[in-house]
Structure formats: structure tokens, C-alpha cells
Short mmCIF file of C-alpha atoms in Angstrom, two decimals:
data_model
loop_
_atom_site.label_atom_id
_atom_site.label_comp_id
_atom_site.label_asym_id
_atom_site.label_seq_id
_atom_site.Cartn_x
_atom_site.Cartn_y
_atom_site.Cartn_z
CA UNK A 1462 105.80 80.85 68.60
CA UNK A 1463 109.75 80.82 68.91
CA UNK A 1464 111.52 79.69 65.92
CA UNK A 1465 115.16 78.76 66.40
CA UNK A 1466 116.97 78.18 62.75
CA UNK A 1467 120.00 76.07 62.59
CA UNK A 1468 122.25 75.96 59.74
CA UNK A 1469 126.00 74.45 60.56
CA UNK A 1470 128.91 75.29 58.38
CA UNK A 1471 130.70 72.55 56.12
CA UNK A 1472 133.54 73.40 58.00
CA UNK A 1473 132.05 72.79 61.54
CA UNK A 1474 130.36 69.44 60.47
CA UNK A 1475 133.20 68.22 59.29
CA UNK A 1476 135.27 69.13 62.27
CA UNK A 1477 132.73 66.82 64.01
CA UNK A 1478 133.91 64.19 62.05
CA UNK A 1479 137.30 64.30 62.61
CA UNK A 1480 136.62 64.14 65.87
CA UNK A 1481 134.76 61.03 65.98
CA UNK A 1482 137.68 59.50 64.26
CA UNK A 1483 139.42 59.52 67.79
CA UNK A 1484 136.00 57.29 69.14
CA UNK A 1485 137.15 53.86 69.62
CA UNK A 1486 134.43 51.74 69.72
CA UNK A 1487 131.45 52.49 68.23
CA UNK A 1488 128.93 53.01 71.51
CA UNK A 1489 131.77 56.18 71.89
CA UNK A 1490 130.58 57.66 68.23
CA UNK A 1491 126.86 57.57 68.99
CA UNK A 1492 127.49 59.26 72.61
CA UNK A 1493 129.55 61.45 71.56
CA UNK A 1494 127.21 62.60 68.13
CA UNK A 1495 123.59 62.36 69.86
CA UNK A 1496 125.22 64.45 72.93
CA UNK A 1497 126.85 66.83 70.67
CA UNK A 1498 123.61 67.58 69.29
CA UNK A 1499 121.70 68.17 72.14
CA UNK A 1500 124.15 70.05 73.71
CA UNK A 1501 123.92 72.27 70.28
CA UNK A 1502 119.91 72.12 70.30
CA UNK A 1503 119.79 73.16 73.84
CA UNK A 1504 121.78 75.97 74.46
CA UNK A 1505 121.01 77.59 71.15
CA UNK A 1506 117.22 77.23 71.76
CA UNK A 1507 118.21 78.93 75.19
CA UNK A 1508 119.77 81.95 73.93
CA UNK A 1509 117.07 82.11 71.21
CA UNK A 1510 114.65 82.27 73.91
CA UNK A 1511 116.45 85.00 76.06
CA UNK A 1512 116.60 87.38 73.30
CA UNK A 1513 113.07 86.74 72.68
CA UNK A 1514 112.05 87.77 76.21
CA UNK A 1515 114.67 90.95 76.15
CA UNK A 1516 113.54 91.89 72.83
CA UNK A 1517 110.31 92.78 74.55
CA UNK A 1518 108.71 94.51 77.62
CA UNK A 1519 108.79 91.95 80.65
CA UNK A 1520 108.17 91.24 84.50
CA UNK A 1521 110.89 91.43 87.03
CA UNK A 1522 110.27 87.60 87.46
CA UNK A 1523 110.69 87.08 83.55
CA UNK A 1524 113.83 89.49 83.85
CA UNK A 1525 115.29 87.24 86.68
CA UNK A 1526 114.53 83.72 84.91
CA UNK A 1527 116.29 85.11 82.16
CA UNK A 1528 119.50 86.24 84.42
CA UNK A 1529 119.10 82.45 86.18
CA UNK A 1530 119.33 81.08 82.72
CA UNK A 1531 122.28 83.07 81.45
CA UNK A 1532 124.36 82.68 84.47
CA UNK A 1533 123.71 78.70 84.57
CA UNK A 1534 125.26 78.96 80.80
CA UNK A 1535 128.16 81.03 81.37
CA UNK A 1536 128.65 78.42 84.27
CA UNK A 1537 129.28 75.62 81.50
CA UNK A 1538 131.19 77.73 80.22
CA UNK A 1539 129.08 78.59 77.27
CA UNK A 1540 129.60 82.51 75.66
CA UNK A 1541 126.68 83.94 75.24
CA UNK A 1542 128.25 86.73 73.22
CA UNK A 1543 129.08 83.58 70.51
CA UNK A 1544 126.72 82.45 67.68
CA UNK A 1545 126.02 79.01 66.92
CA UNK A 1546 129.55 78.71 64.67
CA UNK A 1547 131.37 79.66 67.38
CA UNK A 1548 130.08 77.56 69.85
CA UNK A 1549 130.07 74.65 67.85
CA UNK A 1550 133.79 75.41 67.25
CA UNK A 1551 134.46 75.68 70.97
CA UNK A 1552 132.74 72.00 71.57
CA UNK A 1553 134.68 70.27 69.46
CA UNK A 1554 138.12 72.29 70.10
CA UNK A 1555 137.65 71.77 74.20
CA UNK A 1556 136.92 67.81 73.26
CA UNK A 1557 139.84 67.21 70.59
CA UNK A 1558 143.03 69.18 72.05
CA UNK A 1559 143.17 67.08 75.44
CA UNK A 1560 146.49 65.20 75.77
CA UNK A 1561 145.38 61.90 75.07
CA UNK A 1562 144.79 60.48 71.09
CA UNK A 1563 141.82 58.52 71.89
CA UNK A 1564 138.91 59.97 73.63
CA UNK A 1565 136.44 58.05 75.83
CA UNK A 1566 132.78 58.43 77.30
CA UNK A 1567 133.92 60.05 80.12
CA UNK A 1568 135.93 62.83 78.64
CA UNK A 1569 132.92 63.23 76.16
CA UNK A 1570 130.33 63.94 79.00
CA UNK A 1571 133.06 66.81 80.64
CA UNK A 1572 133.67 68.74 77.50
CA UNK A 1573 129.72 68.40 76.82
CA UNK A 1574 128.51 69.06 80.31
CA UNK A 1575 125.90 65.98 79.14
CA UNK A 1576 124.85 66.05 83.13
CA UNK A 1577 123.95 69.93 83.13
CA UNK A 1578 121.66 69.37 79.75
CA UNK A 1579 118.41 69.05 81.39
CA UNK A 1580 118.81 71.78 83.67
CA UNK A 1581 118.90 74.08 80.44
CA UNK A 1582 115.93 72.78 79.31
CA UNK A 1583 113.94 73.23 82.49
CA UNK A 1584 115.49 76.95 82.66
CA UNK A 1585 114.25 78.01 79.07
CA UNK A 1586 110.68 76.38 80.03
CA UNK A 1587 110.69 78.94 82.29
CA UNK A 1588 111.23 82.05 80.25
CA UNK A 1589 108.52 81.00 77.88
CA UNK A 1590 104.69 81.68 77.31
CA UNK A 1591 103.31 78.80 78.95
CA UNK A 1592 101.08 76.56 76.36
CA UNK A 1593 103.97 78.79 73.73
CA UNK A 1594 104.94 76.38 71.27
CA UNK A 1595 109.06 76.08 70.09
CA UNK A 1596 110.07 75.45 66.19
CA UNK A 1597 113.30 74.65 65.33
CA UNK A 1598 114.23 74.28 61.72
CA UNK A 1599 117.57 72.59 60.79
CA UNK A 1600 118.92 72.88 57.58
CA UNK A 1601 122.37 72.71 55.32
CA UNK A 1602 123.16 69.29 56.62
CA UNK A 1603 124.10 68.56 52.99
CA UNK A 1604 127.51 70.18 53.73
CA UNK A 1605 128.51 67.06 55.33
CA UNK A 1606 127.82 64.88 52.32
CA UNK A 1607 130.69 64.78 50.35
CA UNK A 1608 132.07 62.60 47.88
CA UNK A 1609 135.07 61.03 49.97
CA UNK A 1610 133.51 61.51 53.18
CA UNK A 1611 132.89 57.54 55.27
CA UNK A 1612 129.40 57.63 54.78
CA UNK A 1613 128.63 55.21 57.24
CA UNK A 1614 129.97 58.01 59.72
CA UNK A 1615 127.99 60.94 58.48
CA UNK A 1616 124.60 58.62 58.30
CA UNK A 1617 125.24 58.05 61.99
CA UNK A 1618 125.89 61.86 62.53
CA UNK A 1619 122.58 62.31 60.87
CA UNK A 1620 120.64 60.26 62.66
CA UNK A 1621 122.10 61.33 66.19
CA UNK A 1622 120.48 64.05 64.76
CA UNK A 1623 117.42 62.76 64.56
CA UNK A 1624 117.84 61.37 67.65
CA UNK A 1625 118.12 64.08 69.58
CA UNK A 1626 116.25 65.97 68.37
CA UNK A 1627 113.41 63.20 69.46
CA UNK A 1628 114.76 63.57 72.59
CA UNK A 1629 114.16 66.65 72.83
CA UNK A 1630 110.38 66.65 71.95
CA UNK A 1631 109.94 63.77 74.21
CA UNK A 1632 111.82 65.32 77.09
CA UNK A 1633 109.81 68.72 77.20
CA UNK A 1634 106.70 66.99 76.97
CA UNK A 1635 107.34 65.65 80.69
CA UNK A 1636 106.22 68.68 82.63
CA UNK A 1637 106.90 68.97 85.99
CA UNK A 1638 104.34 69.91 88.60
CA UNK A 1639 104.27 73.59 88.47
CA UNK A 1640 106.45 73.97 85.63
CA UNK A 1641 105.19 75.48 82.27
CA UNK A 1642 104.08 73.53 79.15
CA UNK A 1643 105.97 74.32 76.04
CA UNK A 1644 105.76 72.09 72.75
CA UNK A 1645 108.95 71.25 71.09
CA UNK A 1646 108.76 70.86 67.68
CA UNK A 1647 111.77 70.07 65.46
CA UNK A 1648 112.33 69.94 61.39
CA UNK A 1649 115.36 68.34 59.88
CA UNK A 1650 115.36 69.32 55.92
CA UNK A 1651 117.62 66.14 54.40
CA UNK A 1652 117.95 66.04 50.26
CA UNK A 1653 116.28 62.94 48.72
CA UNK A 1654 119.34 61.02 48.09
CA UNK A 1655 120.09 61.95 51.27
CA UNK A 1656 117.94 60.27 52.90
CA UNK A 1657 117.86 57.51 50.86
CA UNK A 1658 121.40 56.50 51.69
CA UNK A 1659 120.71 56.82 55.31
CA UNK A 1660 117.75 54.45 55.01
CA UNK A 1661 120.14 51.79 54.19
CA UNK A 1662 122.17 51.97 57.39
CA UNK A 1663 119.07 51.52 59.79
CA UNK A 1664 117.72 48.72 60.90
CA UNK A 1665 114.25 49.97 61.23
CA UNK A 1666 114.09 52.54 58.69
CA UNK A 1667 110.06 52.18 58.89
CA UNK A 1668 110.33 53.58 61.99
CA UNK A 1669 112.25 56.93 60.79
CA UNK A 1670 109.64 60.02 61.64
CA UNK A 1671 109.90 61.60 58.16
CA UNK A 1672 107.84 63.48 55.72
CA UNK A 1673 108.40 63.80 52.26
CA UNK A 1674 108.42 67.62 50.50
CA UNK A 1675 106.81 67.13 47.06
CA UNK A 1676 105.98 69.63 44.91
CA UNK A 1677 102.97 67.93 42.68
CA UNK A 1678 100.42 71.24 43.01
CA UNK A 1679 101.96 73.45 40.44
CA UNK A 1680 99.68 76.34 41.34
CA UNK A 1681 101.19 75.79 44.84
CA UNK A 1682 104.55 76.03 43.42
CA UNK A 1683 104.25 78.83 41.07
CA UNK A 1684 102.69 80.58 44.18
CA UNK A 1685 106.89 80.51 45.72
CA UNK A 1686 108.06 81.98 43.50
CA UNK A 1687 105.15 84.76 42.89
CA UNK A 1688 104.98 85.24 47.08
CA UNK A 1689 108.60 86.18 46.63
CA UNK A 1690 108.62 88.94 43.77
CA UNK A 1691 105.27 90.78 45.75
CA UNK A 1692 107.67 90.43 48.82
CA UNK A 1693 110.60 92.08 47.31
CA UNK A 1694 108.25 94.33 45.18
CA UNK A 1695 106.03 96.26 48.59
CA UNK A 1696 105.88 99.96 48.71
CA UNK A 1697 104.29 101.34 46.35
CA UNK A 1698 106.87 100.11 43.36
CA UNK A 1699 104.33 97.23 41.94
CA UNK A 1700 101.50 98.23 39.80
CA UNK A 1701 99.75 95.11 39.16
CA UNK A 1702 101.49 92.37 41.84
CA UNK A 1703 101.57 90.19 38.60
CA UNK A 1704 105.24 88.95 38.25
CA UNK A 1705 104.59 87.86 34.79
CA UNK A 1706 102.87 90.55 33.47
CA UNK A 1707 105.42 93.07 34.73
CA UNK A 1708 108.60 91.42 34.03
CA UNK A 1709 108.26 88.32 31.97
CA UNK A 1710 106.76 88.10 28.12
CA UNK A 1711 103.41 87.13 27.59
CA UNK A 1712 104.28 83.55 26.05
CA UNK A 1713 107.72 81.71 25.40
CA UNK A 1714 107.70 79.05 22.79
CA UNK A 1715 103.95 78.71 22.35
CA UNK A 1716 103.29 78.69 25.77
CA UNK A 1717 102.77 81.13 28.62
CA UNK A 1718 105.49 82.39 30.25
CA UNK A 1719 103.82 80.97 33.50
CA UNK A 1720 103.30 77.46 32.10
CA UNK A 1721 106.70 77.80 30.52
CA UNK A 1722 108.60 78.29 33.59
CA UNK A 1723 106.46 75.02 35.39
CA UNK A 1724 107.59 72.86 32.56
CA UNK A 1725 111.06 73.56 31.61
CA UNK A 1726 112.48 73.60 35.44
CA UNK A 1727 112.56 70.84 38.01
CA UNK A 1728 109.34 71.03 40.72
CA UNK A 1729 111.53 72.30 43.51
CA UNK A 1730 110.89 75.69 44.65
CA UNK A 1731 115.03 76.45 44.63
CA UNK A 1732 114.84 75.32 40.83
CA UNK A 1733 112.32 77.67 40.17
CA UNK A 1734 113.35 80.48 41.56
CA UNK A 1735 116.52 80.63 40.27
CA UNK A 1736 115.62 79.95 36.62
CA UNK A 1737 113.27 83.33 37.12
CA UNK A 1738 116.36 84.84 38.55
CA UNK A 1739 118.83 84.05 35.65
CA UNK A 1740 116.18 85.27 33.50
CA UNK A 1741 115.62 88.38 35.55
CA UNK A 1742 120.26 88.70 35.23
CA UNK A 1743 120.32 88.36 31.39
CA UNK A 1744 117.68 90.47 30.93
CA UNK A 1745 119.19 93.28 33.43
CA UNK A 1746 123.11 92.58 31.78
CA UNK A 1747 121.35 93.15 28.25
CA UNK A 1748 119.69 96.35 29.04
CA UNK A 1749 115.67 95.62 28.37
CA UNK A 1750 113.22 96.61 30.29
CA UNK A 1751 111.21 93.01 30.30
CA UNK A 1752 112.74 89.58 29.93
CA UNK A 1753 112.65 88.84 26.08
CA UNK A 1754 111.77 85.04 24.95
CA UNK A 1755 115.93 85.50 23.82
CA UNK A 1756 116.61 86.08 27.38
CA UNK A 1757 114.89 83.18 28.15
CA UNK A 1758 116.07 80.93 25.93
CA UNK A 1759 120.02 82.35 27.18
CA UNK A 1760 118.69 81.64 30.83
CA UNK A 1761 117.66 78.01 30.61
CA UNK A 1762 121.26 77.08 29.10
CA UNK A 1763 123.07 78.38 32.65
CA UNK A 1764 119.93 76.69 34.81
CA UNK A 1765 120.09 73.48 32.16
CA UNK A 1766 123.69 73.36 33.30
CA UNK A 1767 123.31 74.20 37.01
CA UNK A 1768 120.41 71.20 36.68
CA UNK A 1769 123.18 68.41 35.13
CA UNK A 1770 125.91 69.54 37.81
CA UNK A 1771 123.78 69.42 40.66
CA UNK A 1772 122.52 65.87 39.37
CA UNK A 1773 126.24 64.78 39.19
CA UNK A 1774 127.04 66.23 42.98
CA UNK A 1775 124.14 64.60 44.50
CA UNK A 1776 125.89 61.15 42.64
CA UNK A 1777 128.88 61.41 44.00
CA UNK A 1778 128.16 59.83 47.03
CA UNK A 1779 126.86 56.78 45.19
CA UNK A 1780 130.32 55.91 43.58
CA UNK A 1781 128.23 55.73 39.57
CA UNK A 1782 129.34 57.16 36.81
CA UNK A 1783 126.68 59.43 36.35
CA UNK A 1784 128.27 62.04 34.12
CA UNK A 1785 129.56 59.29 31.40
CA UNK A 1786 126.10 57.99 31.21
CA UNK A 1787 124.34 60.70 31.24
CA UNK A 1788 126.64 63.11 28.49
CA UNK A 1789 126.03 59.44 26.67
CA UNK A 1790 122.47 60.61 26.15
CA UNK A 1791 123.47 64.01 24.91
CA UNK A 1792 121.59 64.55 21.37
CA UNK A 1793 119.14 62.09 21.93
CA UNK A 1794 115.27 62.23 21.50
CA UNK A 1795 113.88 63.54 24.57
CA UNK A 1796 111.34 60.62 24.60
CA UNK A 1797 113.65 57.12 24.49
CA UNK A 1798 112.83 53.36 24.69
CA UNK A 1799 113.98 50.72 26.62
CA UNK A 1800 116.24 49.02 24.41
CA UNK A 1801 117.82 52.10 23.84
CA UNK A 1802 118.81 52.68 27.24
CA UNK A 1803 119.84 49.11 26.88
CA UNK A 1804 122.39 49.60 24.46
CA UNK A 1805 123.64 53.39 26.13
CA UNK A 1806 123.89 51.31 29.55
CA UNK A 1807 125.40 48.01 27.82
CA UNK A 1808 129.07 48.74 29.15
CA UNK A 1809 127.87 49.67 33.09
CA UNK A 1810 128.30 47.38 35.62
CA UNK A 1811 125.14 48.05 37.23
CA UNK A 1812 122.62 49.27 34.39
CA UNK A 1813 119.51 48.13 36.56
CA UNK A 1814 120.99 50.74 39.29
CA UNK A 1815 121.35 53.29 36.86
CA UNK A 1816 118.24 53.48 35.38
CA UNK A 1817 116.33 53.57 38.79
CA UNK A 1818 118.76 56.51 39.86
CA UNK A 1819 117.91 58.40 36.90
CA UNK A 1820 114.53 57.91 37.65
CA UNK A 1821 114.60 58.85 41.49
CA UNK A 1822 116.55 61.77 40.68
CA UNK A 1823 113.76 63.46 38.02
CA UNK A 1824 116.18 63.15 35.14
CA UNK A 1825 114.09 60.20 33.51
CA UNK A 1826 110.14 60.04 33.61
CA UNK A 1827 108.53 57.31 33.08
CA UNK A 1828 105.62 56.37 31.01
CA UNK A 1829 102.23 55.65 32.85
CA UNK A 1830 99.68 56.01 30.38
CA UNK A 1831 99.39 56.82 26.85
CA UNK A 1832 101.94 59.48 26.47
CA UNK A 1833 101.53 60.24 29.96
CA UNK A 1834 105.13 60.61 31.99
CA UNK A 1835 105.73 61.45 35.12
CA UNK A 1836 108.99 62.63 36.95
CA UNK A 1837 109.44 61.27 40.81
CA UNK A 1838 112.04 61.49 43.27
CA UNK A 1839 113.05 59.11 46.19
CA UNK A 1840 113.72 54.98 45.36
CA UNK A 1841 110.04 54.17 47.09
CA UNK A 1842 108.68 56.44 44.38
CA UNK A 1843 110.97 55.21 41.53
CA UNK A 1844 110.37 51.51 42.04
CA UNK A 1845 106.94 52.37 42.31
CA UNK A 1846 106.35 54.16 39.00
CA UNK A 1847 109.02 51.53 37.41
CA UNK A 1848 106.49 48.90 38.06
CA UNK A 1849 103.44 51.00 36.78
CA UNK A 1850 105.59 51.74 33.82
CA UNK A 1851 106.31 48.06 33.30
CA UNK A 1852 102.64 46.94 33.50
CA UNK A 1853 101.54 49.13 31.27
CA UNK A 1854 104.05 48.46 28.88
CA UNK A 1855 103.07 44.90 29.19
CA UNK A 1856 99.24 46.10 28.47
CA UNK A 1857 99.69 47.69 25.20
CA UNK A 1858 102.40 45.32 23.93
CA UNK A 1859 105.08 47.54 23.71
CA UNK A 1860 108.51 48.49 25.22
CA UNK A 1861 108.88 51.05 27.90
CA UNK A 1862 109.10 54.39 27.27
CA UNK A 1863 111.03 57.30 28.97
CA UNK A 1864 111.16 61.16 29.22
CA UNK A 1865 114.26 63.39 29.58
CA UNK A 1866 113.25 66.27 31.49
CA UNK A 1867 113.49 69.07 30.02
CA UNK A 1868 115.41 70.94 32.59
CA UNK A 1869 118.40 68.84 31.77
CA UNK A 1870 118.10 68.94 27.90
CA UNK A 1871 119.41 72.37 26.53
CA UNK A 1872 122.83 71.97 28.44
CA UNK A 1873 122.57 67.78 26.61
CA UNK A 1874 121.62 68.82 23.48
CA UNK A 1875 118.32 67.43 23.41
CA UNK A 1876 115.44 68.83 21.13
CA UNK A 1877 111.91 69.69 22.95
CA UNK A 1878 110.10 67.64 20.18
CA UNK A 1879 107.52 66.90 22.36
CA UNK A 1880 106.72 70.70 23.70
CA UNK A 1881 103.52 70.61 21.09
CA UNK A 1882 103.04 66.90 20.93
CA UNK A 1883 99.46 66.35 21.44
CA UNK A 1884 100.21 62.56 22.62
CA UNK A 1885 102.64 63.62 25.02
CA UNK A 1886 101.64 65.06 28.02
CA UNK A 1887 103.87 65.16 31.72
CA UNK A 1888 101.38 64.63 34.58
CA UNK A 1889 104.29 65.54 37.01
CA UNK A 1890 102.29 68.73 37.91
CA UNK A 1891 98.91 68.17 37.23
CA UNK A 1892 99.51 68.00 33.53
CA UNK A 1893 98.01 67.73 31.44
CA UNK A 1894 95.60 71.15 32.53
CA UNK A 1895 98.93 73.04 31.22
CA UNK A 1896 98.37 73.17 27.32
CA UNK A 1897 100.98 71.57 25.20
CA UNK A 1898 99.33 73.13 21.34
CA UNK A 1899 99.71 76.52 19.70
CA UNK A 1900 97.42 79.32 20.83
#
């Protein structure tokens, strides 16, 4: 299997936006994106496959496809000496320094050589294994969102995306008589709130193809993170393969390090990981030999405050004031009711929207059972578990209840009174298996 990785600069996407401010009507903008985007997929899945076949021993004929291929892309004027920066550069350079100040569908389909597209596809076909299957994984499209950006722009730069990339899978499933089968597979990673703001600008956003990355199997999780230290740790230089008996104490706060490490960070493998890591730093700056339960407890202040300022980041785009509110809850109880997110939210304009974002983002569980929270992330989910949380409320006679997590809590101040509560339990993970009482 090929895998072709794409990861565009923040620079370079939003080059491609100033660009598309020189579209005048809107059919322009989508043209102009979706052909963009294949013309990016398709020439850097070509030179991904020629240095696959040159990277090993192959036929004259597989030696001349390859030479076919190359010459049709220095023909469109495409260096094959450039990486995917550079070309991307080129693109939107040859599209935007033209003499006039508008630019139309015509001038878009010369700088993109849209009619020489399919050609390149039919050409890499060729190179490849027949029945070979293609992978490409697209990622850092997060570099785009940023607070003042128009947002209805980069959703539609998105979803060309998405577009093509459709295209693309659809197209190389047509085989020609005599020409090779490849599959075309193709993975667009989007954050959460991501996504969720695009959903809003599509008129069928049912019809999106997308799969949700959750992270509910903590054994799968903790498995990341472990996969990654017996990585780094081959030749000879591990002598058990157990990252937490070899670098980490044997419990932290009552509770294995392990178990620790699942509950006091967000389920995302990124969060994880670079907890362990700061852990891994303070311990390393302070001389010992293991991580101490002081080095952890130094550690989860720098995550805790990572945590908060990547929570306010990924708000920016929604125009609330999400660092007010949530520096508002600072010194709280890490378990709150309803009315007291009442009064905290009293002043907002939009307290309903608030509380659902905390809850999409992970920042506020809610209460599902009898001291039973769980953490969720994406509106679907938080509406979802809003409703549970209501009904059950409703059931016992009682108020909602919510959770803080506690990856945002040392950074706000917030006690972990409920670390060895026996009647509170987060079933985020699978808990309650994780104990929550002294050894």
C-alpha cells in the first residue's frame, strides 16, 4: 500500500484564501477551491508514487511509465524537484500575479491545468501494483481556522476538500479496459469543533462521509502512548517494555500511575502523550532518575494550562466568551449544580449556548446515573447526553449535576474532591473498572 501524507502550512492555506477573495461570484470560489485540491491531490500522489517505484528494483516498462509520468508533469509545468509547500506556493502565485484584479473560470482552469488532471491520474495507475491500494492522509487543516478568518470561506475550502477528494475515489474506481485497478482511499482529520461549524453551512450535512475518532476504550488509549515509549525504547535499552514500571512511580495520589494518567488528562491520544512527556521534562530538568509523584503533580499544572488554552483557541471561532466564563468557575467544586451554573452564566447572552459548548468540548460532564458522569465531544453527543442528564434529573427529583474535568482543574483552582468519592465515578473510559478508593 502507498501512503501519501498531506499536511499544508498555515501560511499556504491562507494564501488560498486570499486568493479566493479575487473570485467574484461564488460558482468562481468552489471551481477554483475543489480544482485547487485536486490539482494538489493529484500530482502529489504522482510523485509519491514515482519514488515508490524508483525506490525499488523495477522493469524497463515500470522504468518508462515512470519517465511518461514525469515528463507529462514537467509539461504542466510542475517541478518535480519541489515538495508539496512549494508547489502549492507556485499554484497560487501563477493564479494571483496576472494583470487583472478579478480572476475568472477561465484563468482558473490555465493556471490549474484542470483539463490535464485526469491524464495524471491514468499515468500513476500505471506505475502501480495492480489490485495495490492508495492511502492518503490529510491533516493540519486546523491552520486555516483562525479567529478572524470569514468562516463561511474556509468551510467552503474544507469541503472542496472533501469534495475532491470524493472525486478522486470515485474517478479511479472507473477503470478502463486494460488499465490497472488501484483503490483510492482518502482521510481528512478535521477537530470536533471543526467540523461542527462546517455542518452548519451544508445543506445536507447527513450526507457528509465522516467518522468520528473517539477514544472511549481506555486500554486502547493507554496502549498510544505505551506503543510509543517501546518504539523509542528498541535495542536492547528496555528491560521490562513496561513504561510505568521503568519511568513512572508505582501510584500517584492513591491511584496507579497508569489509572492516574487515564483520569487526570483528556481521552485524546495528543493529551496523553504530552502529559507523560511534561512529566518525563520535569523529572529530567530536576535530576531523578524516575518521575516522582512531585514531578507529577508540577506536570499537570503546565498540561492543566495547555488544556484551558487550547479550550479557549478552539472558541475563538465561535465569537463566546469562553475565557470569562470559564476563569468564572475557577475555585469551584469540581462537581456543580444547575442553578449554579445559572447564576455563573446569569450575565451571558447566550447561557443555553454556553453550557452545551462546555459540554461538547469535555470541559463539563454530565450526570447520567447516580454519580455517574460522562465527558463527550461533538453537539450530536452533547445534546444527546444533555437530554439523558435531564431525564434523569427529572427521575430522582433533583437538579442536574455537572463534572469539571479534571484536566482543566489544577490550572482553575479546583480541588479533586471527588478522586476517592465512592459515589462518584466518570464512565468516560469505561469507569468505573478504574478504582476511585485507597489501596
Amino acid at each position: 500500500m502507498l501512503t501519501v501524507a498531506l499536511k499544508p502550512a498555515s501560511y499556504e492555506i491562507q494564501g488560498m484564501l486570499q486568493a479566493a477573495e479575487s473570485m467574484s461570484t461564488s460558482s468562481e470560489l468552489s471551481y477554483f477551491f475543489i480544482n485547487l485540491w485536486r490539482h494538489l491531490l493529484y500530482t502529489e500522489i504522482a510523485f509519491s508514487a514515482i519514488e515508490a517505484v524508483r525506490s525499488q528494483p523495477s522493469s524497463v516498462e515500470a522504468i518508462g511509465q515512470v519517465e511518461d509520468l514525469e515528463s507529462f508533469l514537467v509539461s504542466m509545468n510542475v517541478d518535480p524537484q519541489a515538495d508539496f509547500s512549494a508547489r502549492m506556493e507556485t499554484l497560487i502565485e501563477r493564479l494571483t500575479l496576472g494583470e487583472s484584479t478579478t480572476i475568472n473560470q477561465a484563468a482558473i482552469a490555465e493556471s490549474l491545468k484542470v483539463s490535464n488532471l485526469a491524464r495524471i491520474l491514468t499515468l500513476t495507475k500505471r506505475i502501480l501494483a495492480p489490485q495495490s491500494r492508495v492511502s492518503v492522509l490529510i491533516d493540519n487543516l486546523d491552520k486555516a481556522w483562525e479567529p478572524d478568518s470569514e468562516l463561511t470561506d474556509v468551510s467552503r475550502f474544507l469541503l472542496s476538500l472533501i469534495d475532491a477528494s470524493r472525486d478522486l475515489e470515485r474517478k479511479s474506481a472507473q477503470s478502463r479496459s486494460g488499465e490497472p485497478s488501484v483503490t483510492f482511499n482518502t482521510t481528512i482529520f478535521l477537530r470536533q469543533d471543526i467540523f461542527d461549524a462546517i455542518r452548519k453551512r451544508v445543506a445536507e450535512p447527513d450526507k457528509l462521509p465522516i467518522e468520528t475518532i473517539e477514544w472511549r476504550d481506555q486500554e486502547l488509549l493507554i496502549r498510544v502512548l505505551e506503543e510509543r515509549y517501546l518504539a523509542k525504547r528498541r535495542g536492547g535499552r528496555s528491560k521490562s517494555g513496561d513504561v510505568w514500571k521503568e519511568l513512572f512511580p508505582q501510584e500517584v495520589n492513591g491511584l496507579s500511575a497508569r489509572d492516574y494518567f487515564l483520569w487526570r488528562s483528556l481521552p485524546r491520544p495528543r493529551d496523553l502523550i504530552h502529559f507523560a512527556n511534561l512529566c518525563l521534562s520535569t523529572a529530567i530538568n530536576r535530576n531523578h532518575s524516575l518521575v516522582t509523584q512531585d514531578d507529577v503533580a508540577t506536570a499537570e499544572s503546565v498540561y492543566s494550562r495547555f488544556a484551558v488554552d487550547a479550550l479557549i483557541v478552539e472558541s475563538a471561532s465561535e465569537g463566546m466568551p469562553v475565557q470569562e466564563t470559564v476563569l468564572n468557575l475557577g475555585g469551584l467544586e469540581s462537581t456543580i449544580l444547575a442553578s449554579d451554573i445559572s447564576v455563573i452564566f446569569s450575565e451571558l447572552s447566550s447561557p443555553d449556548d454556553m453550557l452545551e459548548w462546555l459540554i461538547r468540548t469535555s470541559f463539563l460532564g454530565v450526570e447520567v446515573g447516580p454519580g455517574e458522569f460522562r465527558h463527550v465531544e461533538g453537539s450530536a453527543e452533547a445534546r444527546t447526553h444533555m437530554a439523558l442528564a435531564s431525564r434523569f434529573a427529572t427521575k430522582r427529583g433533583a437538579e442536574p449535576r455537572y463534572r469539571i474535568h479534571p484536566a482543566f482543574r489544577p490550572h482553575l483552582q479546583i480541588r479533586d474532591d471527588d478522586l476517592h468519592d465512592g459515589l462518584v465515578t466518570d464512565v468516560t473510559l469505561g469507569y468505573p473498572e478504574v478504582s476511585h478508593s485507597h489501596p
